[in-house]
Coordinates of C-alpha atoms in Angstrom, one line a residue:
M30 CA 52.6 143.4 199.0
S31 CA 50.2 146.2 198.1
I32 CA 51.1 148.9 195.6
P33 CA 50.7 152.5 196.8
I34 CA 48.4 154.8 194.7
H35 CA 49.4 158.5 194.7
T36 CA 46.7 160.9 193.6
Y37 CA 47.4 164.2 191.7
D38 CA 45.6 166.6 189.5
V39 CA 48.3 166.2 186.8
V40 CA 51.1 163.7 186.3
I41 CA 53.9 164.7 183.8
V42 CA 56.4 162.2 182.5
G43 CA 59.7 163.8 181.6
A44 CA 61.5 166.7 183.3
G45 CA 63.1 168.5 180.4
L46 CA 62.1 171.9 179.1
A47 CA 58.6 170.9 178.1
G48 CA 57.8 168.9 181.2
S49 CA 59.3 171.2 183.8
T50 CA 57.7 174.3 182.1
A51 CA 54.2 172.7 182.1
A52 CA 54.6 171.6 185.7
R53 CA 55.6 175.1 186.8
E54 CA 52.7 176.7 185.0
L55 CA 50.2 174.3 186.5
E56 CA 51.5 174.3 190.0
K57 CA 51.5 178.1 190.2
E58 CA 47.8 178.0 189.4
G59 CA 47.2 175.8 192.4
K60 CA 47.2 172.4 190.8
N61 CA 48.8 169.4 192.5
V62 CA 51.5 168.2 190.0
A63 CA 53.9 165.3 190.0
V64 CA 56.8 165.0 187.5
I65 CA 58.1 161.5 187.0
T66 CA 61.6 161.3 185.5
K67 CA 64.1 158.5 185.2
L68 CA 67.1 160.8 185.9
H69 CA 67.6 164.1 187.7
P70 CA 65.8 166.9 185.9
L71 CA 69.0 168.9 185.2
R72 CA 70.3 165.8 183.4
S73 CA 67.4 166.0 180.9
H74 CA 68.5 166.1 177.3
S75 CA 67.1 169.7 176.9
G76 CA 70.3 170.8 178.7
A77 CA 72.4 169.6 175.7
A78 CA 70.8 172.2 173.3
Q79 CA 73.7 174.5 172.6
G80 CA 73.1 177.0 169.8
G81 CA 69.9 179.0 170.5
I82 CA 66.2 179.5 170.5
N83 CA 64.3 181.2 167.7
A84 CA 62.2 184.4 167.9
A85 CA 61.7 187.3 165.5
L86 CA 62.9 190.1 167.7
S87 CA 64.9 192.4 165.3
N88 CA 63.7 195.1 163.0
E89 CA 65.1 193.2 160.1
D90 CA 63.0 190.1 160.9
S91 CA 59.3 189.3 161.2
V92 CA 57.0 186.6 162.5
E93 CA 55.9 186.0 158.8
L94 CA 59.5 185.3 157.8
H95 CA 59.9 183.0 160.8
E96 CA 56.8 181.1 159.6
F97 CA 58.0 180.9 156.0
D98 CA 61.4 179.6 157.0
T99 CA 59.9 177.0 159.3
I100 CA 57.4 175.8 156.6
K101 CA 60.1 175.8 153.8
G102 CA 62.4 174.0 156.2
S103 CA 59.7 171.4 156.8
D104 CA 59.5 170.8 153.0
Y105 CA 55.9 171.9 153.3
L106 CA 54.8 169.0 155.5
A107 CA 54.4 171.2 158.6
D108 CA 50.8 172.1 159.6
Q109 CA 50.7 175.8 159.0
D110 CA 48.2 176.7 161.7
V111 CA 50.5 175.3 164.4
V112 CA 53.6 177.0 162.8
E113 CA 51.8 180.3 162.9
L114 CA 50.8 179.9 166.5
M115 CA 54.4 179.0 167.6
C116 CA 56.1 181.8 165.6
K117 CA 53.6 184.4 166.7
E118 CA 54.2 183.6 170.4
A119 CA 58.0 183.2 170.1
P120 CA 58.9 186.7 171.1
E121 CA 56.7 186.6 174.2
T122 CA 58.2 183.1 175.1
I123 CA 61.7 184.7 175.1
R124 CA 60.5 187.6 177.3
W125 CA 58.8 185.1 179.7
A126 CA 62.0 183.1 180.1
E127 CA 64.0 186.3 180.5
R128 CA 61.7 187.5 183.3
M129 CA 62.2 184.2 185.1
G130 CA 65.9 184.8 185.1
A131 CA 67.3 183.2 181.9
A132 CA 70.7 184.9 181.2
F133 CA 70.9 185.4 177.5
S134 CA 74.0 186.7 175.7
R135 CA 73.7 190.4 175.0
N136 CA 74.7 192.9 172.3
K137 CA 76.7 196.0 173.3
N138 CA 73.4 198.0 173.4
G139 CA 71.9 195.6 175.9
T140 CA 69.5 193.8 173.6
I141 CA 69.4 190.0 173.4
A142 CA 72.1 188.8 171.0
Q143 CA 70.9 186.7 168.0
R144 CA 73.0 184.5 165.6
P145 CA 72.3 183.1 162.1
F146 CA 71.2 179.5 161.8
G147 CA 70.7 177.3 158.8
G148 CA 67.7 177.9 156.5
Q149 CA 66.9 181.3 158.2
S150 CA 66.2 184.6 156.5
S151 CA 67.7 186.6 159.3
P152 CA 69.8 186.1 162.5
R153 CA 67.1 184.8 164.8
A154 CA 68.6 182.4 167.3
C155 CA 68.7 184.0 170.8
Y156 CA 71.5 182.3 172.7
A157 CA 73.4 182.0 176.0
K158 CA 77.0 181.4 174.6
D159 CA 76.7 177.8 173.5
R160 CA 74.9 176.6 176.6
T161 CA 71.4 177.8 175.7
G162 CA 69.5 174.7 176.6
L163 CA 71.2 174.3 180.0
T164 CA 70.6 178.0 180.9
L165 CA 66.9 177.6 180.1
L166 CA 66.5 174.2 181.8
Q167 CA 68.2 175.5 185.0
T168 CA 65.9 178.5 185.0
V169 CA 62.7 176.6 184.5
Y170 CA 63.6 173.8 187.0
E171 CA 64.4 176.3 189.7
Q172 CA 61.1 178.1 189.2
A173 CA 59.2 174.8 189.2
L174 CA 60.8 173.9 192.5
R175 CA 60.0 177.3 193.8
S176 CA 56.4 176.8 192.9
G177 CA 56.2 173.5 194.8
V178 CA 56.3 170.9 192.0
K179 CA 57.0 167.4 193.3
F180 CA 59.7 165.7 191.2
W181 CA 59.9 162.0 191.5
D182 CA 63.4 161.6 190.0
E183 CA 65.0 158.2 189.3
W184 CA 61.5 156.7 188.8
Y185 CA 60.8 154.8 185.6
A186 CA 57.4 155.4 184.0
A187 CA 56.6 151.9 182.5
D188 CA 52.9 152.3 181.4
I189 CA 49.9 154.5 181.2
I190 CA 46.5 153.5 182.6
Y191 CA 44.3 153.6 179.5
K192 CA 40.8 152.4 179.3
D193 CA 37.7 153.3 177.2
G194 CA 39.4 156.2 175.5
K195 CA 40.6 157.8 178.7
V196 CA 44.1 158.0 180.4
S197 CA 43.9 158.2 184.2
G198 CA 47.4 157.8 185.4
V199 CA 50.9 156.3 185.1
V200 CA 52.4 153.1 186.5
A201 CA 56.1 153.4 187.5
F202 CA 58.9 151.8 189.6
N203 CA 61.7 153.3 191.7
I204 CA 65.0 152.6 189.9
R205 CA 66.8 152.7 193.3
N206 CA 65.0 149.7 194.8
M207 CA 62.2 148.5 192.4
E208 CA 59.5 149.9 194.6
K209 CA 56.3 150.0 192.5
A210 CA 53.7 152.8 192.5
I211 CA 50.6 154.0 190.7
F212 CA 50.2 157.7 190.0
N213 CA 46.5 158.4 189.6
A214 CA 45.5 161.7 188.0
K215 CA 42.8 163.5 186.1
A216 CA 45.3 164.4 183.4
V217 CA 48.6 162.9 182.1
M218 CA 51.2 164.7 180.0
F219 CA 54.1 163.0 178.2
A220 CA 57.3 165.0 177.6
T221 CA 59.6 162.0 177.2
G222 CA 61.9 163.3 174.4
G223 CA 63.1 161.9 171.1
Y224 CA 64.2 158.6 169.5
A225 CA 67.5 159.1 167.6
R226 CA 69.3 156.5 169.8
S227 CA 68.0 153.9 167.5
F228 CA 70.9 154.8 165.2
K229 CA 74.6 153.9 165.9
I230 CA 76.0 157.4 165.6
N231 CA 73.7 159.9 167.4
S232 CA 73.9 163.0 169.4
N233 CA 71.3 161.9 172.0
A234 CA 71.8 161.4 175.7
H235 CA 72.0 157.8 177.0
A236 CA 68.5 158.2 178.5
N237 CA 66.9 159.2 175.2
T238 CA 65.4 155.8 174.4
G239 CA 62.0 157.0 173.2
D240 CA 60.0 155.1 175.9
G241 CA 56.9 157.3 175.7
L242 CA 56.4 156.5 172.0
S243 CA 56.1 152.8 172.3
I244 CA 54.2 152.9 175.6
V245 CA 51.5 154.8 173.7
A246 CA 51.8 152.5 170.6
R247 CA 51.4 149.4 172.7
H248 CA 47.9 150.5 173.6
G249 CA 46.9 150.7 169.9
L250 CA 47.2 154.5 169.7
P251 CA 49.0 155.9 166.6
L252 CA 52.4 157.4 166.1
E253 CA 52.8 160.1 163.4
D254 CA 55.5 160.7 160.8
M255 CA 58.0 158.4 162.4
E256 CA 60.0 158.1 159.2
F257 CA 61.3 161.7 159.6
V258 CA 64.5 161.5 161.6
Q259 CA 66.8 164.5 161.4
F260 CA 70.6 164.0 161.0
H261 CA 72.5 167.0 162.3
P262 CA 75.4 167.9 160.0
S263 CA 78.0 168.4 162.7
G264 CA 78.6 165.5 165.1
L265 CA 82.1 164.9 166.2
S266 CA 83.7 162.1 164.0
G267 CA 83.3 158.6 165.4
N268 CA 80.9 159.3 168.3
G269 CA 78.3 161.8 167.1
V270 CA 78.7 164.2 170.1
L271 CA 77.1 167.4 168.9
I272 CA 78.9 170.5 167.6
S273 CA 76.1 173.0 167.5
E274 CA 74.9 174.7 164.4
A275 CA 76.2 177.8 166.1
A276 CA 79.6 176.8 164.8
R277 CA 78.3 177.3 161.2
G278 CA 76.2 180.2 162.3
E279 CA 79.3 182.1 163.5
G280 CA 81.1 181.4 160.2
G281 CA 82.4 177.9 160.2
R282 CA 83.3 176.5 156.8
L283 CA 83.2 172.9 155.5
F284 CA 86.0 171.4 153.5
N285 CA 86.6 168.0 152.0
S286 CA 89.9 166.1 151.4
L287 CA 90.6 168.1 148.3
G288 CA 90.4 171.4 150.2
E289 CA 87.1 172.2 148.4
R290 CA 84.4 174.2 150.2
F291 CA 82.0 171.7 148.9
M292 CA 78.7 173.3 150.0
E293 CA 79.1 175.6 146.9
K294 CA 78.0 172.6 144.9
Y295 CA 74.9 171.7 147.0
A296 CA 73.6 175.0 148.2
P297 CA 75.3 177.9 146.3
N298 CA 73.2 180.6 148.0
K299 CA 73.1 179.5 151.7
L300 CA 76.3 177.4 151.7
E301 CA 76.9 176.0 155.2
L302 CA 73.7 177.6 156.3
A303 CA 71.4 175.6 154.2
S304 CA 68.8 173.5 156.1
R305 CA 70.2 170.6 158.1
D306 CA 69.0 167.8 155.9
V307 CA 70.7 169.4 152.8
V308 CA 74.0 169.9 154.6
S309 CA 73.9 166.4 156.1
R310 CA 73.3 164.7 152.8
A311 CA 76.1 166.8 151.2
I312 CA 78.6 165.7 153.9
I313 CA 77.6 162.0 153.6
N314 CA 77.8 162.2 149.8
E315 CA 81.3 163.7 149.9
I316 CA 82.4 160.8 152.2
R317 CA 80.7 158.2 150.0
E318 CA 82.4 159.5 146.9
G319 CA 85.9 159.2 148.5
R320 CA 86.5 162.8 149.6
G321 CA 86.3 162.1 153.4
V322 CA 89.0 163.1 155.8
G323 CA 90.4 161.7 159.1
P324 CA 92.0 158.4 159.9
R325 CA 88.9 156.5 158.7
K326 CA 88.0 158.9 155.9
D327 CA 84.5 159.1 157.4
A328 CA 84.4 162.9 158.2
V329 CA 84.8 166.3 156.7
Y330 CA 86.6 169.4 158.2
I331 CA 84.8 172.3 159.8
D332 CA 87.2 175.2 159.9
L333 CA 86.7 177.9 162.6
V334 CA 90.3 179.1 162.9
H335 CA 89.6 182.3 161.0
L336 CA 87.1 183.4 163.7
G337 CA 89.9 184.0 166.1
K338 CA 90.5 183.0 169.7
E339 CA 88.5 185.9 171.2
L340 CA 85.2 185.1 169.4
I341 CA 85.5 181.3 169.9
M342 CA 86.1 181.8 173.7
E343 CA 83.2 184.3 173.9
R344 CA 80.6 182.4 171.9
L345 CA 81.7 178.8 171.5
P346 CA 83.7 177.8 174.6
E347 CA 81.8 174.5 175.2
L348 CA 82.2 173.4 171.6
R349 CA 85.9 174.0 171.8
D350 CA 86.1 171.9 175.0
L351 CA 84.1 169.0 173.4
A352 CA 86.5 168.8 170.4
I353 CA 89.6 168.9 172.6
C354 CA 88.1 166.2 174.9
F355 CA 86.8 163.8 172.3
L356 CA 89.1 164.4 169.3
G357 CA 92.2 166.1 170.8
L358 CA 91.7 168.9 168.3
D359 CA 91.6 172.6 169.2
M360 CA 89.4 174.6 166.9
I361 CA 91.3 177.8 167.7
K362 CA 94.4 176.3 166.0
E363 CA 93.1 173.7 163.5
P364 CA 90.0 172.4 161.7
I365 CA 88.1 169.7 163.5
L366 CA 86.5 166.5 162.1
I367 CA 82.7 166.2 161.9
S368 CA 80.1 164.1 160.2
A369 CA 76.3 163.7 160.2
T370 CA 74.8 162.4 163.4
A371 CA 71.2 161.2 164.1
H372 CA 69.8 164.1 166.2
Y373 CA 66.2 164.9 166.3
S374 CA 62.7 163.3 165.8
M375 CA 60.2 165.2 163.8
G376 CA 57.6 162.4 164.3
G377 CA 56.1 161.2 167.5
I378 CA 52.8 161.1 169.5
P379 CA 50.2 162.8 167.4
V380 CA 48.6 165.9 169.0
D381 CA 46.6 168.9 168.0
M382 CA 47.9 172.4 168.4
D383 CA 46.7 172.4 172.0
G384 CA 48.5 169.2 173.0
H385 CA 45.5 166.7 173.0
V386 CA 46.7 163.2 172.0
R387 CA 44.9 161.7 169.1
Q388 CA 43.1 158.3 169.1
N389 CA 42.9 158.5 165.3
N390 CA 42.5 161.2 162.6
T391 CA 39.4 162.7 164.2
D392 CA 39.1 161.6 167.9
F393 CA 41.2 162.4 170.9
V394 CA 42.1 160.5 174.2
D395 CA 40.4 162.0 177.2
G396 CA 42.9 163.4 179.8
F397 CA 46.1 162.7 177.8
Y398 CA 48.5 165.3 176.5
A399 CA 52.0 165.5 175.0
A400 CA 54.5 168.3 174.3
G401 CA 58.2 168.7 173.3
E402 CA 60.1 166.3 171.0
T403 CA 58.0 163.3 171.9
A404 CA 54.9 165.0 170.5
C405 CA 54.1 165.5 166.8
S406 CA 51.9 168.6 166.3
S407 CA 53.8 168.7 163.0
V408 CA 55.3 172.1 163.7
H409 CA 58.5 170.7 162.0
G410 CA 57.0 168.6 159.2
A411 CA 59.7 166.7 157.4
N412 CA 62.7 168.6 158.7
R413 CA 63.1 170.9 161.7
L414 CA 64.6 174.4 161.4
G415 CA 67.6 174.8 163.7
A416 CA 66.8 176.5 167.0
N417 CA 63.1 175.7 166.7
S418 CA 63.3 172.7 169.1
V419 CA 64.1 174.7 172.2
L420 CA 61.3 177.1 171.2
E421 CA 58.9 174.2 170.7
A422 CA 59.7 172.7 174.1
L423 CA 59.4 176.0 176.0
F424 CA 56.4 177.4 174.1
F425 CA 54.3 174.2 174.0
G426 CA 55.2 173.3 177.6
R427 CA 53.5 176.6 178.6
H428 CA 50.7 176.3 176.0
V429 CA 49.7 172.7 176.8
A430 CA 49.7 173.6 180.5
Q431 CA 47.0 176.2 179.7
T432 CA 45.0 173.6 177.8
I433 CA 45.2 171.2 180.8
L434 CA 44.1 174.0 183.2
K435 CA 41.0 174.6 181.1
D436 CA 40.2 170.9 180.7
L437 CA 40.6 170.2 184.4
E438 CA 37.3 172.0 185.0
T439 CA 35.5 169.1 183.3
L440 CA 37.9 166.2 183.7
T441 CA 37.0 163.7 186.4
L442 CA 39.3 161.3 188.3
R443 CA 38.8 157.7 187.4
K444 CA 40.1 155.8 190.4
A445 CA 43.0 153.5 189.8
S446 CA 43.4 150.0 191.2
E447 CA 46.4 147.7 191.8
E448 CA 45.5 145.6 188.8
D449 CA 46.5 148.6 186.6
A450 CA 50.2 147.7 187.4
D451 CA 49.9 144.1 186.0
T452 CA 51.4 144.9 182.6
M453 CA 54.5 146.5 184.2
I454 CA 54.9 143.7 186.7
N455 CA 54.6 141.0 184.0
E456 CA 57.1 142.8 181.8
V457 CA 59.7 143.1 184.6
E458 CA 59.2 139.5 185.7
A459 CA 59.6 138.2 182.1
I460 CA 62.9 140.0 181.7
L461 CA 64.2 138.9 185.1
T462 CA 63.4 135.2 184.7
Q463 CA 64.4 134.8 181.0
N464 CA 67.8 133.1 180.6
G465 CA 68.6 133.0 176.9
T466 CA 71.9 133.5 175.0
D467 CA 71.3 137.0 173.6
T468 CA 72.3 140.1 175.6
V469 CA 70.9 143.6 175.7
P470 CA 74.1 145.3 174.5
G471 CA 74.4 142.8 171.7
L472 CA 70.9 143.2 170.4
R473 CA 71.0 147.0 170.8
D474 CA 74.3 147.2 168.7
E475 CA 72.7 145.1 166.0
L476 CA 69.6 147.4 165.9
Q477 CA 71.6 150.6 165.9
Q478 CA 74.1 149.5 163.2
S479 CA 71.4 148.1 160.9
M480 CA 69.2 151.2 161.3
T481 CA 72.3 153.3 160.3
D482 CA 73.1 151.1 157.4
N483 CA 69.5 150.6 156.0
A484 CA 67.4 153.5 157.2
G485 CA 69.9 156.4 157.6
V486 CA 70.5 159.5 155.6
F487 CA 70.1 157.8 152.3
R488 CA 67.3 155.1 151.8
V489 CA 66.1 152.7 149.1
E490 CA 63.3 150.2 149.0
E491 CA 65.6 147.2 149.3
S492 CA 67.4 148.5 152.4
L493 CA 64.2 149.5 154.1
A494 CA 62.4 146.2 153.4
K495 CA 65.5 144.4 154.7
Q496 CA 65.4 146.6 157.9
V497 CA 61.8 145.8 158.6
K498 CA 62.7 142.1 158.6
I499 CA 65.8 142.6 160.7
I500 CA 63.8 144.5 163.4
K501 CA 61.1 141.8 163.5
K502 CA 63.8 139.1 164.0
L503 CA 65.5 141.2 166.7
R504 CA 62.2 141.7 168.5
K505 CA 61.6 137.9 168.5
R506 CA 65.1 137.3 169.9
F507 CA 64.6 139.9 172.5
Q508 CA 61.2 138.4 173.6
E509 CA 62.3 134.8 173.6
N510 CA 66.1 134.6 174.1
C511 CA 67.5 137.6 175.9
R512 CA 69.0 137.5 179.4
I513 CA 70.3 140.0 181.9
D514 CA 72.9 139.1 184.5
D515 CA 71.8 141.4 187.3
K516 CA 68.7 139.9 189.0
S517 CA 68.8 142.3 192.0
K518 CA 66.5 145.1 193.1
I519 CA 69.0 147.8 193.8
F520 CA 69.8 150.2 190.9
N521 CA 69.3 147.4 188.4
T522 CA 70.4 149.2 185.3
D523 CA 70.5 145.9 183.4
L524 CA 66.8 145.6 183.8
Q525 CA 66.1 149.3 182.9
E526 CA 68.2 149.0 179.7
A527 CA 66.4 145.8 178.7
I528 CA 63.0 147.6 179.1
E529 CA 64.4 150.5 177.1
L530 CA 65.6 148.2 174.3
G531 CA 62.1 146.7 174.0
H532 CA 60.8 150.2 173.4
M533 CA 63.6 151.0 170.9
L534 CA 62.8 147.8 168.9
D535 CA 59.1 148.7 168.8
Y536 CA 59.4 152.3 167.6
S537 CA 62.2 151.5 165.2
L538 CA 59.7 149.3 163.3
F539 CA 57.6 152.4 162.9
I540 CA 60.5 154.3 161.4
A541 CA 61.5 151.7 158.9
Q542 CA 58.0 150.6 157.8
S543 CA 56.7 154.2 157.5
A544 CA 59.8 155.1 155.4
L545 CA 59.3 152.1 153.2
A546 CA 55.8 153.2 152.4
R547 CA 56.7 156.8 151.7
K548 CA 57.9 156.6 148.0
E549 CA 59.2 160.1 147.7
S550 CA 62.0 162.3 149.1
R551 CA 60.9 165.1 151.5
G552 CA 63.0 166.8 154.1
A553 CA 65.0 164.4 156.2
H554 CA 63.5 161.4 154.4
F555 CA 65.6 160.9 151.3
R556 CA 64.8 157.9 149.0
E557 CA 67.5 157.5 146.3
D558 CA 64.9 155.4 144.3
F559 CA 62.3 158.2 144.6
N560 CA 64.5 161.3 144.8
T561 CA 61.9 164.0 144.3
R562 CA 59.1 165.3 146.4
D563 CA 55.6 164.0 145.4
D564 CA 53.0 166.4 146.6
K565 CA 50.2 164.6 144.6
N566 CA 50.6 161.3 146.5
F567 CA 52.5 162.1 149.7
L568 CA 51.6 165.6 150.9
K569 CA 50.1 163.9 154.0
H570 CA 51.1 162.7 157.5
T571 CA 51.7 159.0 158.2
M572 CA 49.6 157.6 161.0
A573 CA 50.9 154.1 162.1
Y574 CA 49.1 151.7 164.5
M575 CA 50.5 148.6 166.1
D576 CA 48.2 145.6 166.8
E577 CA 48.4 143.1 169.6
N578 CA 50.8 140.9 167.5
G579 CA 53.2 143.8 167.1
D580 CA 52.4 144.3 163.4
L581 CA 51.8 147.8 161.9
R582 CA 48.9 149.3 159.9
L583 CA 49.5 152.5 158.1
D584 CA 47.0 155.2 157.5
Y585 CA 47.4 158.9 156.5
M586 CA 46.1 162.3 157.6
D587 CA 45.8 165.6 155.7
V588 CA 48.4 168.3 156.1
T589 CA 46.9 171.7 157.2
L590 CA 47.9 174.2 154.5
G591 CA 47.7 178.0 154.7
K592 CA 49.0 181.2 153.2
H593 CA 52.5 179.8 152.3
E594 CA 52.1 178.1 149.0
L595 CA 53.9 175.0 147.9
R596 CA 57.2 175.8 146.2
E597 CA 60.3 174.0 145.1
R598 CA 62.7 174.0 148.1
T599 CA 66.2 175.3 147.2
Y600 CA 69.0 176.9 149.2

């Protein structure tokens, strides 16, 4: 049976804010664009962003302050030229979204409302109640459809066509019936999201399995700064479902079992509005030292009762519903239980500020681009500032689309052939025919629990070295002894989850091994055995490469510095 080859100018993998924005911008300029997404675009994880999107709009704020807060938040690992570009264009990005129909919450005078967020010098997060991501995603998706973008939803992108330093398409299968297809294109953009699902307690959607990262890595291309995984301070106790930073931005207070407002010890100036890594470590430390609350003593309280019913219902209605649904607690009447949850990926596919994917420190892949959480332009460095992720996805979705438009003038189409699907076909066949004793859910649970135990909020050399060994053993078991029960071709989610687990195992090794090699504490990467920042030896980006045997080689790349000088980072 022959495999159909579909030809486009541009193929985009991922239909969240970055992917749909880029598709809309390219299609309205007359380019023929396909978006491949394994679920309906409005189910993309961008829709889960609750609290806001940053832009310096008020008279009390400035682009320079936004830059400084972002760079300080990054623990000075962010590339300052990229930060400057994003912060400078943030106000126009908000106006662009507003002109397309995004309904932001408003002040009484009609201006866009902005709320405080952690680590920020001024209220800067524009918001739509506590459904900001969903509001923006619906707006962008509608406009992409209006422009004529072709969405191939419920298609799984399994591989890129990469040869001689050039990407010329994507190989995918239809989740509904296992129909295979090749999508041939002059340019390919990845916008496949983050990788926090490698941890047991996380805030990520079920689909956020980081596939794009390991697809790239399996071709010998690097991944950057994978050790930096952000834990959000406020996930609902026991399941990690996100309670937005908006809860603290509006005035939520954190208390331990002794009734202490404990952030006074850890961040006396900013309190609950310190950067996310600082607050997360404070919460976990209170729990570790026996001051946790709840039936398992594995949480702290966030108290919003003093805000009053009217404000909560006006600005935080979804957060209230989530706490009632998952905990049976009503924030209008009582404090709710939270703890740190794996949330965001600062690392990813290395790109320059225009979205070109790197082959190494100096060279780039022809015709290949990335944007959003899957990309690492290092705009976040070692720790992302709250409400910068939605800005990153929206701004770089637009910006990288402009890069692709320019590059299409010189990019040529290298014609694909059916043989380009061989790797995907072999991978699917191996999973379907293997009949071992290990199962996908069992191996995934072992991976997530061990990552949480050994490479979580607090890390040491012994635990990280142990985790590297665990991942290698799990990979071997997956490759040699894993089975799935469903051998059919119709909506075979067993098969899909097995492929996704293979990706999770691969990129988890990048996280653990990169963290083991970084003998310092910086941002979200906290080593209890090296608990200070070491600018002399580690003011640099990790560049990790996987060889044909699945082993990693680490290299490093310089950080781009600028006008914001290195300082001690305190809140």
